mmCIF file of C-alpha atoms in Angstrom:
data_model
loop_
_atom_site.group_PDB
_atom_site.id
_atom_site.type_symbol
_atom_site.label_atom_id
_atom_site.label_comp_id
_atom_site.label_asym_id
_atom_site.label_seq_id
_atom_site.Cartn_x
_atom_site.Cartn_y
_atom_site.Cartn_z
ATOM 1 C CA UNK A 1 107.326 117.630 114.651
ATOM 2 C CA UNK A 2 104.161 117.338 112.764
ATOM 3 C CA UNK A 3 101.555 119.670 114.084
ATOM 4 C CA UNK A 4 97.493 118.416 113.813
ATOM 5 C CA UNK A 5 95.256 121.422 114.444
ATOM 6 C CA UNK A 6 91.138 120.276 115.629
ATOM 7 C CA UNK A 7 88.860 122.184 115.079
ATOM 8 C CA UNK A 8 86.116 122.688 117.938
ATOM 9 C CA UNK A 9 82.842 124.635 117.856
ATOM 10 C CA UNK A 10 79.955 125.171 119.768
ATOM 11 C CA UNK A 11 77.439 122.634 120.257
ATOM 12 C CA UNK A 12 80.638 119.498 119.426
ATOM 13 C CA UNK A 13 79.792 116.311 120.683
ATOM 14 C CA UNK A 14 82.800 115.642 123.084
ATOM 15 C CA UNK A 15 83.438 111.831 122.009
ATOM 16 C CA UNK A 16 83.769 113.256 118.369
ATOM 17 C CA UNK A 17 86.101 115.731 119.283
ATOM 18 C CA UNK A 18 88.126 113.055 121.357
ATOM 19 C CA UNK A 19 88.703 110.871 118.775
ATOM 20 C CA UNK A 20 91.907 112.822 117.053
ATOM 21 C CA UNK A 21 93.037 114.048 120.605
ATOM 22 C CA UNK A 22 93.331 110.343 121.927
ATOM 23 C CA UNK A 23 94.729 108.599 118.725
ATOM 24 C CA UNK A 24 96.961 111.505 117.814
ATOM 25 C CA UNK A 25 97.679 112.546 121.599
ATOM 26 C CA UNK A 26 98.905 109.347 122.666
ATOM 27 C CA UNK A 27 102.664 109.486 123.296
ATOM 28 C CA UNK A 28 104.441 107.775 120.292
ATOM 29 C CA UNK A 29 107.981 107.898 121.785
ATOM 30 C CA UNK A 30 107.561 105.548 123.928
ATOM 31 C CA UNK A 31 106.262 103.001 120.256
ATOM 32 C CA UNK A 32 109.625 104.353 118.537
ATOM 33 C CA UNK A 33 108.061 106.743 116.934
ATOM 34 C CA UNK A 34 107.665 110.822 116.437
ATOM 35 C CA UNK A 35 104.757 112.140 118.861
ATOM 36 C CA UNK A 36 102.574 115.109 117.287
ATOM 37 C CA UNK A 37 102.156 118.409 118.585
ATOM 38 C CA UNK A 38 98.524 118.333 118.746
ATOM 39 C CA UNK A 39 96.156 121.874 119.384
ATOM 40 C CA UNK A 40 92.783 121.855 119.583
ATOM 41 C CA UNK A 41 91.804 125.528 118.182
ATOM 42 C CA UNK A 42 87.996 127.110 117.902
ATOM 43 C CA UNK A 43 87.328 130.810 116.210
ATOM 44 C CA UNK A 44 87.394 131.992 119.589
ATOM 45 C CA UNK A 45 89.520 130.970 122.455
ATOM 46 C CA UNK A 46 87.886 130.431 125.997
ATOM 47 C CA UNK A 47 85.245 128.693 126.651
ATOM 48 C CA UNK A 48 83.350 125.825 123.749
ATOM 49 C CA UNK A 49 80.035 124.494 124.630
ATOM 50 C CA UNK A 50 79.728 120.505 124.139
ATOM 51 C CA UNK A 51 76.373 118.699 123.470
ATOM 52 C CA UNK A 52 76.523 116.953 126.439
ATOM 53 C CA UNK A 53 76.075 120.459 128.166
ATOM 54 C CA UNK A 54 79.804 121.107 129.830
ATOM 55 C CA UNK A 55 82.365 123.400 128.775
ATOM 56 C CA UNK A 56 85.528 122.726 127.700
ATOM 57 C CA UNK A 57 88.261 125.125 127.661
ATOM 58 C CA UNK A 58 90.346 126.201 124.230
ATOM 59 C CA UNK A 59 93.670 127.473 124.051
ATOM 60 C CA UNK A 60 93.825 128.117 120.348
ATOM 61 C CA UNK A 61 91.973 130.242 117.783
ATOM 62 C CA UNK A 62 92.028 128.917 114.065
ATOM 63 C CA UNK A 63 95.257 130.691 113.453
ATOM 64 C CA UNK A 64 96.775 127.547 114.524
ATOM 65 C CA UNK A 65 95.669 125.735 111.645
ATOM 66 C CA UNK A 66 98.151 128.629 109.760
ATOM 67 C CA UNK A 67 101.607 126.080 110.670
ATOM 68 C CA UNK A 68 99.316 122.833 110.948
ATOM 69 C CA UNK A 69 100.524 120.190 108.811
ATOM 70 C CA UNK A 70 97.067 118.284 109.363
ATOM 71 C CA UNK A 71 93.818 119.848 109.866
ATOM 72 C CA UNK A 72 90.992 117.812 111.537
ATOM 73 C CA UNK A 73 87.324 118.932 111.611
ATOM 74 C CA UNK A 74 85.830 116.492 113.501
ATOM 75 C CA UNK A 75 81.940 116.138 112.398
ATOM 76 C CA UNK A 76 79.620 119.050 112.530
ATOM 77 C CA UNK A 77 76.563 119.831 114.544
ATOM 78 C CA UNK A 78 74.025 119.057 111.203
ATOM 79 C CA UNK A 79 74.085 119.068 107.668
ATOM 80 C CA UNK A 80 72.524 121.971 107.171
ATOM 81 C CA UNK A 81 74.298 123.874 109.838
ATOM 82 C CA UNK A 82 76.507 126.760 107.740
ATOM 83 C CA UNK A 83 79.880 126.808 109.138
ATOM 84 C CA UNK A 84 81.372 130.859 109.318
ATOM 85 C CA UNK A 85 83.323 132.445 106.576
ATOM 86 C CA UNK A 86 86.260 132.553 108.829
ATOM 87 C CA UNK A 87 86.373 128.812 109.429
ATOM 88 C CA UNK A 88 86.144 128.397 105.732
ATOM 89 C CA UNK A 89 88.353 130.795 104.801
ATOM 90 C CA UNK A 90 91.228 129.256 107.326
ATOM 91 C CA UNK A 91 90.130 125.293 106.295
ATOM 92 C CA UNK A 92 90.577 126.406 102.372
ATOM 93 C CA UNK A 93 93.806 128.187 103.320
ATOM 94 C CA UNK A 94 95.600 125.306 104.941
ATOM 95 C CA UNK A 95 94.593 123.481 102.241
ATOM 96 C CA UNK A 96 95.670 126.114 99.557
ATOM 97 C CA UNK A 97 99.340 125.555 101.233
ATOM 98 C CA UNK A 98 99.603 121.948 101.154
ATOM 99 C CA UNK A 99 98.345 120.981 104.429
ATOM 100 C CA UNK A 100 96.296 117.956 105.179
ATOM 101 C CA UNK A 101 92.862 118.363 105.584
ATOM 102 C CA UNK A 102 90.507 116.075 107.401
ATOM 103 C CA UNK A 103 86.600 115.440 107.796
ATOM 104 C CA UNK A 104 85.294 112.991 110.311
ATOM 105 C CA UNK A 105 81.995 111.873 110.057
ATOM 106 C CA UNK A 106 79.032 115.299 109.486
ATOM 107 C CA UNK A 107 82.863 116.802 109.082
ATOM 108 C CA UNK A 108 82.789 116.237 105.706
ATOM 109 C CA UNK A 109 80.073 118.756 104.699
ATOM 110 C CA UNK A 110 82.006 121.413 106.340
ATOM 111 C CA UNK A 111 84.825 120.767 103.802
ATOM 112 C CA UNK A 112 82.246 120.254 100.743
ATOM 113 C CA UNK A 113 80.764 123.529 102.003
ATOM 114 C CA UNK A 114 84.576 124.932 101.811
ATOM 115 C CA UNK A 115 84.645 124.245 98.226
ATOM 116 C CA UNK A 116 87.356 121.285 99.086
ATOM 117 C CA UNK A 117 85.944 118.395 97.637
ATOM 118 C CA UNK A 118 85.157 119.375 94.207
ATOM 119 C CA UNK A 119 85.302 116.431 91.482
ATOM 120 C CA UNK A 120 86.962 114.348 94.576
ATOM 121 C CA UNK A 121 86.348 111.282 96.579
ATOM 122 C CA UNK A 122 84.870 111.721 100.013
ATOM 123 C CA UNK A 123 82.914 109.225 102.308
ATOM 124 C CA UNK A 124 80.388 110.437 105.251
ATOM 125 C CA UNK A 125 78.069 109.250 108.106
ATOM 126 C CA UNK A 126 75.495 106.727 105.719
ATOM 127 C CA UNK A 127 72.397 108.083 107.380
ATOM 128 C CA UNK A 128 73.413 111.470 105.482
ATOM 129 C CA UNK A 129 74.506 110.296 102.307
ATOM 130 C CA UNK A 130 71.033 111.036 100.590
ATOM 131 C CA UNK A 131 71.544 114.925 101.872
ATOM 132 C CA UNK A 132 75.165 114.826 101.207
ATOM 133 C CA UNK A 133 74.638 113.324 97.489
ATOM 134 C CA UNK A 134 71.310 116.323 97.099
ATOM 135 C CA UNK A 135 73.693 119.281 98.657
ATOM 136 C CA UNK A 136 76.571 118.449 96.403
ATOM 137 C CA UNK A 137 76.136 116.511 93.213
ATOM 138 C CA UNK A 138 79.737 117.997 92.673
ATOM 139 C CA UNK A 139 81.565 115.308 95.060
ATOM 140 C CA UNK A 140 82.418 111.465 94.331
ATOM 141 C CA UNK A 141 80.508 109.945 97.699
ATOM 142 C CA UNK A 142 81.348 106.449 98.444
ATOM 143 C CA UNK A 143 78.519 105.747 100.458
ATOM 144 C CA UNK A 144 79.150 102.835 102.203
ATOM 145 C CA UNK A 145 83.379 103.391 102.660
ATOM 146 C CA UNK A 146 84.017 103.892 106.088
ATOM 147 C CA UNK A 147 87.313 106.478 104.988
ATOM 148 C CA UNK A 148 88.036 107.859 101.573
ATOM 149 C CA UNK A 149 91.771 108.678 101.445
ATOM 150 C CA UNK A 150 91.605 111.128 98.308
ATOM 151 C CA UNK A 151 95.313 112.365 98.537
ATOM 152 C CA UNK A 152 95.839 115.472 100.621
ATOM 153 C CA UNK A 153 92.161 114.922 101.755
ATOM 154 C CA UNK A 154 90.830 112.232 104.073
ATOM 155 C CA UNK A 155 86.629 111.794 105.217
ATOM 156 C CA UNK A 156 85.322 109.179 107.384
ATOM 157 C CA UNK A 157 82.020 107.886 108.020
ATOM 158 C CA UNK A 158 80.713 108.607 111.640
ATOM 159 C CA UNK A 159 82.164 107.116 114.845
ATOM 160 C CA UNK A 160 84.035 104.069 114.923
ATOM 161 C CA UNK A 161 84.740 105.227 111.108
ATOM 162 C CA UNK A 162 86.647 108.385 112.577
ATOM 163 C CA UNK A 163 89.273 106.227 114.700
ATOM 164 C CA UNK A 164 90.018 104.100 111.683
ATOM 165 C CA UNK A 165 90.477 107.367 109.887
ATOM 166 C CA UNK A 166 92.806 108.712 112.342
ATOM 167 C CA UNK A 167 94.462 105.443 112.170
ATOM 168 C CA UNK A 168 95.133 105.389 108.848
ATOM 169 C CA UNK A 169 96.657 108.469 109.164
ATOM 170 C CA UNK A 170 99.247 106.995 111.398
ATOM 171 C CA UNK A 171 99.699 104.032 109.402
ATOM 172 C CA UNK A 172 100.627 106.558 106.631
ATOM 173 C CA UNK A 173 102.901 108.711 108.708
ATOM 174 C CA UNK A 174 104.366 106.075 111.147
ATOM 175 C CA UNK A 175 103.801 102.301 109.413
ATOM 176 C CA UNK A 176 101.524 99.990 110.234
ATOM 177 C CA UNK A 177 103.171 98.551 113.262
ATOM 178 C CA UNK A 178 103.104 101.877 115.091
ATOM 179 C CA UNK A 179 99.339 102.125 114.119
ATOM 180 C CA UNK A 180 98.812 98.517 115.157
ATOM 181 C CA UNK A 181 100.530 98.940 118.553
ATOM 182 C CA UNK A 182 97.895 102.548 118.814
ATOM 183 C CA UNK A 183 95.219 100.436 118.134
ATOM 184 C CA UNK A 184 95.740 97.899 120.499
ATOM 185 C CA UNK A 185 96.257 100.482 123.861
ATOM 186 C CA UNK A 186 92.606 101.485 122.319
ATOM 187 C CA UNK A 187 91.485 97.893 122.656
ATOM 188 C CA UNK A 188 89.827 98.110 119.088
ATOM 189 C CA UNK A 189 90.635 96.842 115.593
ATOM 190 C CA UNK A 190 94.392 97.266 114.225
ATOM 191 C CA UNK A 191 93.152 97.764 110.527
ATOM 192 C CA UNK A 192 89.641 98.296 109.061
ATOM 193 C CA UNK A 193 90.391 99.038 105.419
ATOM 194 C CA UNK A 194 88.555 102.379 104.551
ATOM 195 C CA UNK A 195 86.584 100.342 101.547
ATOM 196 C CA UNK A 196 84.893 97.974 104.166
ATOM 197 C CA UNK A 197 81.492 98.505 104.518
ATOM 198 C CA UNK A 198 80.426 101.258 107.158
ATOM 199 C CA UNK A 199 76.886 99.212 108.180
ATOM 200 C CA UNK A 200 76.797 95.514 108.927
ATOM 201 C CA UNK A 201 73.344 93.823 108.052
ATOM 202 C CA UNK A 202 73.204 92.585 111.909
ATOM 203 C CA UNK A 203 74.832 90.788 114.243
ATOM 204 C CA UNK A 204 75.107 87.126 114.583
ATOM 205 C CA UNK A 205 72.834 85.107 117.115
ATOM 206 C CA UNK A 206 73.695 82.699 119.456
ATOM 207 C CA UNK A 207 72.544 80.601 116.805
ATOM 208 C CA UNK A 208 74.268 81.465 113.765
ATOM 209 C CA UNK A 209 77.922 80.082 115.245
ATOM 210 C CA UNK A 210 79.822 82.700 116.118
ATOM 211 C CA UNK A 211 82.283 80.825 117.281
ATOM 212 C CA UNK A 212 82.753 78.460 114.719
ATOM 213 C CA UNK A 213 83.060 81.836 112.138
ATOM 214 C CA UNK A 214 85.943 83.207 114.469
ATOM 215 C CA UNK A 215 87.583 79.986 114.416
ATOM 216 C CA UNK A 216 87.901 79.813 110.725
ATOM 217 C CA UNK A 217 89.286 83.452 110.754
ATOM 218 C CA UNK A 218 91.552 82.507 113.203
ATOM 219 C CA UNK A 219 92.744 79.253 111.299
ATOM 220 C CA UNK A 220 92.928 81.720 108.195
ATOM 221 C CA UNK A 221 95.255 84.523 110.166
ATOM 222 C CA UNK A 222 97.735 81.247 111.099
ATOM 223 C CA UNK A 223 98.090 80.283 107.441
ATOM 224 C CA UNK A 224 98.059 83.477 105.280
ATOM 225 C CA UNK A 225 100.983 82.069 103.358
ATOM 226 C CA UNK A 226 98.851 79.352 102.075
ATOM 227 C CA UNK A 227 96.509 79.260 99.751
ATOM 228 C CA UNK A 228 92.613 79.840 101.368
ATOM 229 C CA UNK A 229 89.293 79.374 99.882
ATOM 230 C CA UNK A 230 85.708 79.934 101.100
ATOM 231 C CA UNK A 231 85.365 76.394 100.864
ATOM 232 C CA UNK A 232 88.094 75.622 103.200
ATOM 233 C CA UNK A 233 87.188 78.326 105.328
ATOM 234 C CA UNK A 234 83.208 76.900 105.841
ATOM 235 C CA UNK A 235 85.004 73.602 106.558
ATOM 236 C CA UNK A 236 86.835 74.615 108.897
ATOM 237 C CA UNK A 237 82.990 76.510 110.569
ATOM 238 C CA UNK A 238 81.191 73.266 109.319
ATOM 239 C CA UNK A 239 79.539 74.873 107.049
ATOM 240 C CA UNK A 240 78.105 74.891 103.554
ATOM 241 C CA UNK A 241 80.292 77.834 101.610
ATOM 242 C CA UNK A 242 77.064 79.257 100.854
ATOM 243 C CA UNK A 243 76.045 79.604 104.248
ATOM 244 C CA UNK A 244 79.222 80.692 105.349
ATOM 245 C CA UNK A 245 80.281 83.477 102.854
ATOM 246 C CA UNK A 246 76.629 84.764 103.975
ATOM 247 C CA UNK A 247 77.565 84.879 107.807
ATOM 248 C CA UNK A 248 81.056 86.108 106.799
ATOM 249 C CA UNK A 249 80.022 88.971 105.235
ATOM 250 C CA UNK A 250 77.163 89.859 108.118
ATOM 251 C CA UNK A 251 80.317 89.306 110.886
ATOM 252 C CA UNK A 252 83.017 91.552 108.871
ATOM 253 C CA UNK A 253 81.587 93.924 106.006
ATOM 254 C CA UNK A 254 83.645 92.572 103.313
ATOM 255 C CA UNK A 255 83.797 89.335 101.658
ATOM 256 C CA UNK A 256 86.368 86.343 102.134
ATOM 257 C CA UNK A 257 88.206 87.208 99.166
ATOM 258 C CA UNK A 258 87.899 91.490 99.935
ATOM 259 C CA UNK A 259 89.392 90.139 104.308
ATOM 260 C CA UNK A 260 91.642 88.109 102.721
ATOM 261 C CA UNK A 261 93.684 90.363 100.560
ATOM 262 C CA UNK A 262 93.440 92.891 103.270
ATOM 263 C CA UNK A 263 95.133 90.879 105.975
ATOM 264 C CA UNK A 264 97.788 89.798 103.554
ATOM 265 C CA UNK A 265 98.829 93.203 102.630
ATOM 266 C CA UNK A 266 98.798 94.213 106.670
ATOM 267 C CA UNK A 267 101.847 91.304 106.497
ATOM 268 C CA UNK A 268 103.174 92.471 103.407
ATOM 269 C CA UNK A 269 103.158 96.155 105.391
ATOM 270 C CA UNK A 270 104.647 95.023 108.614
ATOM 271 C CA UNK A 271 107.367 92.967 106.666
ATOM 272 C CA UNK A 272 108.212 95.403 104.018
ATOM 273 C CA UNK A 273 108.808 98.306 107.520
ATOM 274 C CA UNK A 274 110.847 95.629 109.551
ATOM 275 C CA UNK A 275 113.265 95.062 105.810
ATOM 276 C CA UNK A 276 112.248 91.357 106.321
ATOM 277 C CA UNK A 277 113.483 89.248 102.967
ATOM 278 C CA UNK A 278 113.628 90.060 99.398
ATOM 279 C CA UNK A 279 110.290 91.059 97.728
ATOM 280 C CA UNK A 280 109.800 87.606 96.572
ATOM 281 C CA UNK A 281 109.811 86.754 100.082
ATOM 282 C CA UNK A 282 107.549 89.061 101.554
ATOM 283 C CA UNK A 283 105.121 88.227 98.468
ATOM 284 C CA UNK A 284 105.430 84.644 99.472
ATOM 285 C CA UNK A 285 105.177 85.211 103.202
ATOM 286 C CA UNK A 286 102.401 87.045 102.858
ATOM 287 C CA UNK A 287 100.475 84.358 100.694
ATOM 288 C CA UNK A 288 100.560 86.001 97.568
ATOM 289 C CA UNK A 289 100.712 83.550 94.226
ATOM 290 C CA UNK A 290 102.761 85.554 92.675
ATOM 291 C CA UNK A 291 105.385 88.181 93.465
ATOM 292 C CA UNK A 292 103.531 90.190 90.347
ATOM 293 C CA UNK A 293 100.792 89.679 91.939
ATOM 294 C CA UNK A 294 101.898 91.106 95.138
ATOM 295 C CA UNK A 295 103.231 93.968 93.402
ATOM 296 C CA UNK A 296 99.852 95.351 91.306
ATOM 297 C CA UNK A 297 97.722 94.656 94.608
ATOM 298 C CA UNK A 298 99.903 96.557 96.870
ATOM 299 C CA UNK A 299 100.608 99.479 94.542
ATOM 300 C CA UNK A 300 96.950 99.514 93.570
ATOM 301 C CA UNK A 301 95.989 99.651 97.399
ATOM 302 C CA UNK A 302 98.590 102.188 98.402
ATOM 303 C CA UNK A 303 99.486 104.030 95.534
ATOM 304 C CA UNK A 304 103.143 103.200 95.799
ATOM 305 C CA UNK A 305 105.097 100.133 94.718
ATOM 306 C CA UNK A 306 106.709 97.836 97.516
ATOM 307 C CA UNK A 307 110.089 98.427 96.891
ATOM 308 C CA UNK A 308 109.636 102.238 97.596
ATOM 309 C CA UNK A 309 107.349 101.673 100.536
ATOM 310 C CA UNK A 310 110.130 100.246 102.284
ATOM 311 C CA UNK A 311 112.589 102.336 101.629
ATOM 312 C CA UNK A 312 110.625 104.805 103.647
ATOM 313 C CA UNK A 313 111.115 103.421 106.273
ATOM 314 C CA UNK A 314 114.457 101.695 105.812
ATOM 315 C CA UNK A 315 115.807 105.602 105.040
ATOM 316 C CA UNK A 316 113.822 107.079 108.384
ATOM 317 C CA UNK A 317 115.235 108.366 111.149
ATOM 318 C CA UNK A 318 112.943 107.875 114.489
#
C-alpha cells in the first residue's frame, strides 16, 4: 500500500491541509484501484492550531514520513516563516531515500529552504514568485505553471493548483481514468495540465458569449479525431478567429492549439490504460496526424513512450 505522510503545523490553513486528505483519502477500491494509507503527522502529536482558530487533533509525529512513500507539505504559514531543523532534517531524509516529496502552494519554500530544489524545476503561489525568485536564485521557477512535476519532486501553485497537483499524482500512480473518476466525486476539472496558466486575465461577461465559447469546446471534445482549427472553432462561436483565440485564452489559460493537444493526449491516456487498438489506432482516435506524431508529443509530455505507458497498466495487478 502506498503510504502519503502530510505534514501539519501550527497556524495551517485547514482547506490547505484538506486538499491531500480528500483527494488521497477518498476510497479507491471502490474505482478499481489501490487506496493509500494516508497519515497526517506534525513534530508534535496532540493538538495543531489552524488559522481559522480550531484545533485539530494529530496522531503522528514526522517519524511517519520515515516509511512514507510520498511526502506532502501542504503550503506554509509565509515566506519568510523558517520551518525547524527537525522538519528539514526529516523532509531531506525522505527525500535522501527515494521518497516522493511534495510542495503545495507557500509549500514550496519549505522544500527550497530544505535544500531540495537546487538547479530544479518548481512552481509556487504567483503572488510570491518575486520573493521566491529573490530568496532562491538557485531554483528553476515557472511562474505561471500551476504544477511542476520535476521527477521525484512535485510543487503547485496555491489552491485550486494543489488539487490538480494531487491529481496528477494519481493520474501517475493509478491512470488517468481513476484520476478522472476522483475528479468528478470532487465536482471539479478531470485534467488541468500543470503548464496551464495559474491566473486567468478575467472572466467573461455576459457579453463576451460565454456560451457560444463553451459550445465550440464542446463541438471540439465530440470531434478530437478530426482535424480542428481556430478558425473552425470561432465559426462554430460566430466569431472572428481573432476575437475568439482572445476569449479562448481569457476562458481556459492556454491557447487552442496548447487545449487541444492536451485533450487529445487525455484520449490517447484513457485508450492506451483500457489496451484499446494498436498505436496507430489510438494515434488516430485521438486526432493525431500522424502516429509519429503521437509518439514525440506523448513521450515529450510524459517522459515515457506509448507503448511502455500501457504496458503499465496492461502488466498491473489492481
Amino acid at each position: 500500500m502506498h503510504t502519503i505522510a502530510v505534514i501539519a503545523y501550527d497556524g495551517i490553513s485547514p482547506f490547505h491541509l484538506s486538499v491531500p486528505c480528500i483527494v488521497f483519502g477518498d476510497d479507491l477500491l471502490r474505482l478499481g484501484a489501490p487506496r493509500y494509507e494516508l497519515r497526517v503527522c506534525a513534530e508534535r502529536t496532540g493538538a495543531v492550531s489552524t488559522l481559522s482558530g480550531f484545533a485539530i487533533q494529530v496522531e503522528h509525529d514526522l517519524a511517519a514520513l520515515e516509511q512514507a512513500d510520498t511526502v506532502i507539505i501542504p503550503s506554509w504559514s509565509s515566506p519568510e516563516a523558517q520551518p525547524s531543523a527537525a522538519m528539514l532534517a526529516a523532509l531531506q531524509q525522505a527525500h535522501a531515500r527515494g521518497a516522493r516529496v511534495v510542495g503545495l502552494c507557500l509549500g514550496t519554500f519549505v522544500l527550497a529552504q530544505a535544500g531540495l530544489l537546487q538547479g530544479r524545476s518548481a512552481s509556487t503561489h504567483w503572488a510570491w514568485a518575486d520573493d521566491f525568485a529573490k530568496d532562491h536564485p538557485d531554483v528553476k521557477l515557472d511562474r505561471h505553471a500551476l504544477y511542476t512535476d520535476d521527477g521525484n519532486i512535485t510543487t503547485s501553485a496555491g489552491t485550486a493548483a494543489a488539487i490538480d497537483c494531487c491529481l496528477h499524482l494519481i493520474r501517475l500512480d493509478h491512470g488517468a481514468e481513476i484520476a478522472n473518476r476522483v475528479a468528478r466525486r470532487l465536482v471539479v476539472a478531470p485534467h488541468r495540465h500543470g503548464n496551464q496558466s495559474q491566473y486567468i486575465e478575467m472572466p467573461l461577461s455576459e457579453t463576451e458569449r460565454p456560451d457560444a465559447v463553451s459550445a465550440a469546446l464542446d463541438w471540439a471534445m465530440a470531434h478530437l479525431n478530426e482535424p480542428i482549427n481556430v478558425e473552425q472553432l470561432a465559426q462554430k462561436a460566430h466569431m472572428s478567429a481573432r476575437n475568439f483565440s482572445r476569449h479562448f485564452k481569457r476562458k481556459t489559460g492556454a491557447t487552442v492549439v496548447q487545449w487541444l493537444l492536451h485533450q487529445r493526449l487525455a484520449v490517447a491516456q484513457r485508450l492506451l490504460e483500457r489496451g484499446d487498438g494498436s498505436i496507430d489506432q489510438v494515434a488516430e482516435t485521438a486526432g493525431f496526424g500522424s502516429t509519429v506524431s503521437f509518439r514525440l508529443q506523448f513521450t515529450r509530455m510524459f517522459s515515457i513512450s506509448p507503448a511502455s505507458y500501457r504496458k503499465q497498466f496492461l502488466h498491473r495487478e489492481v
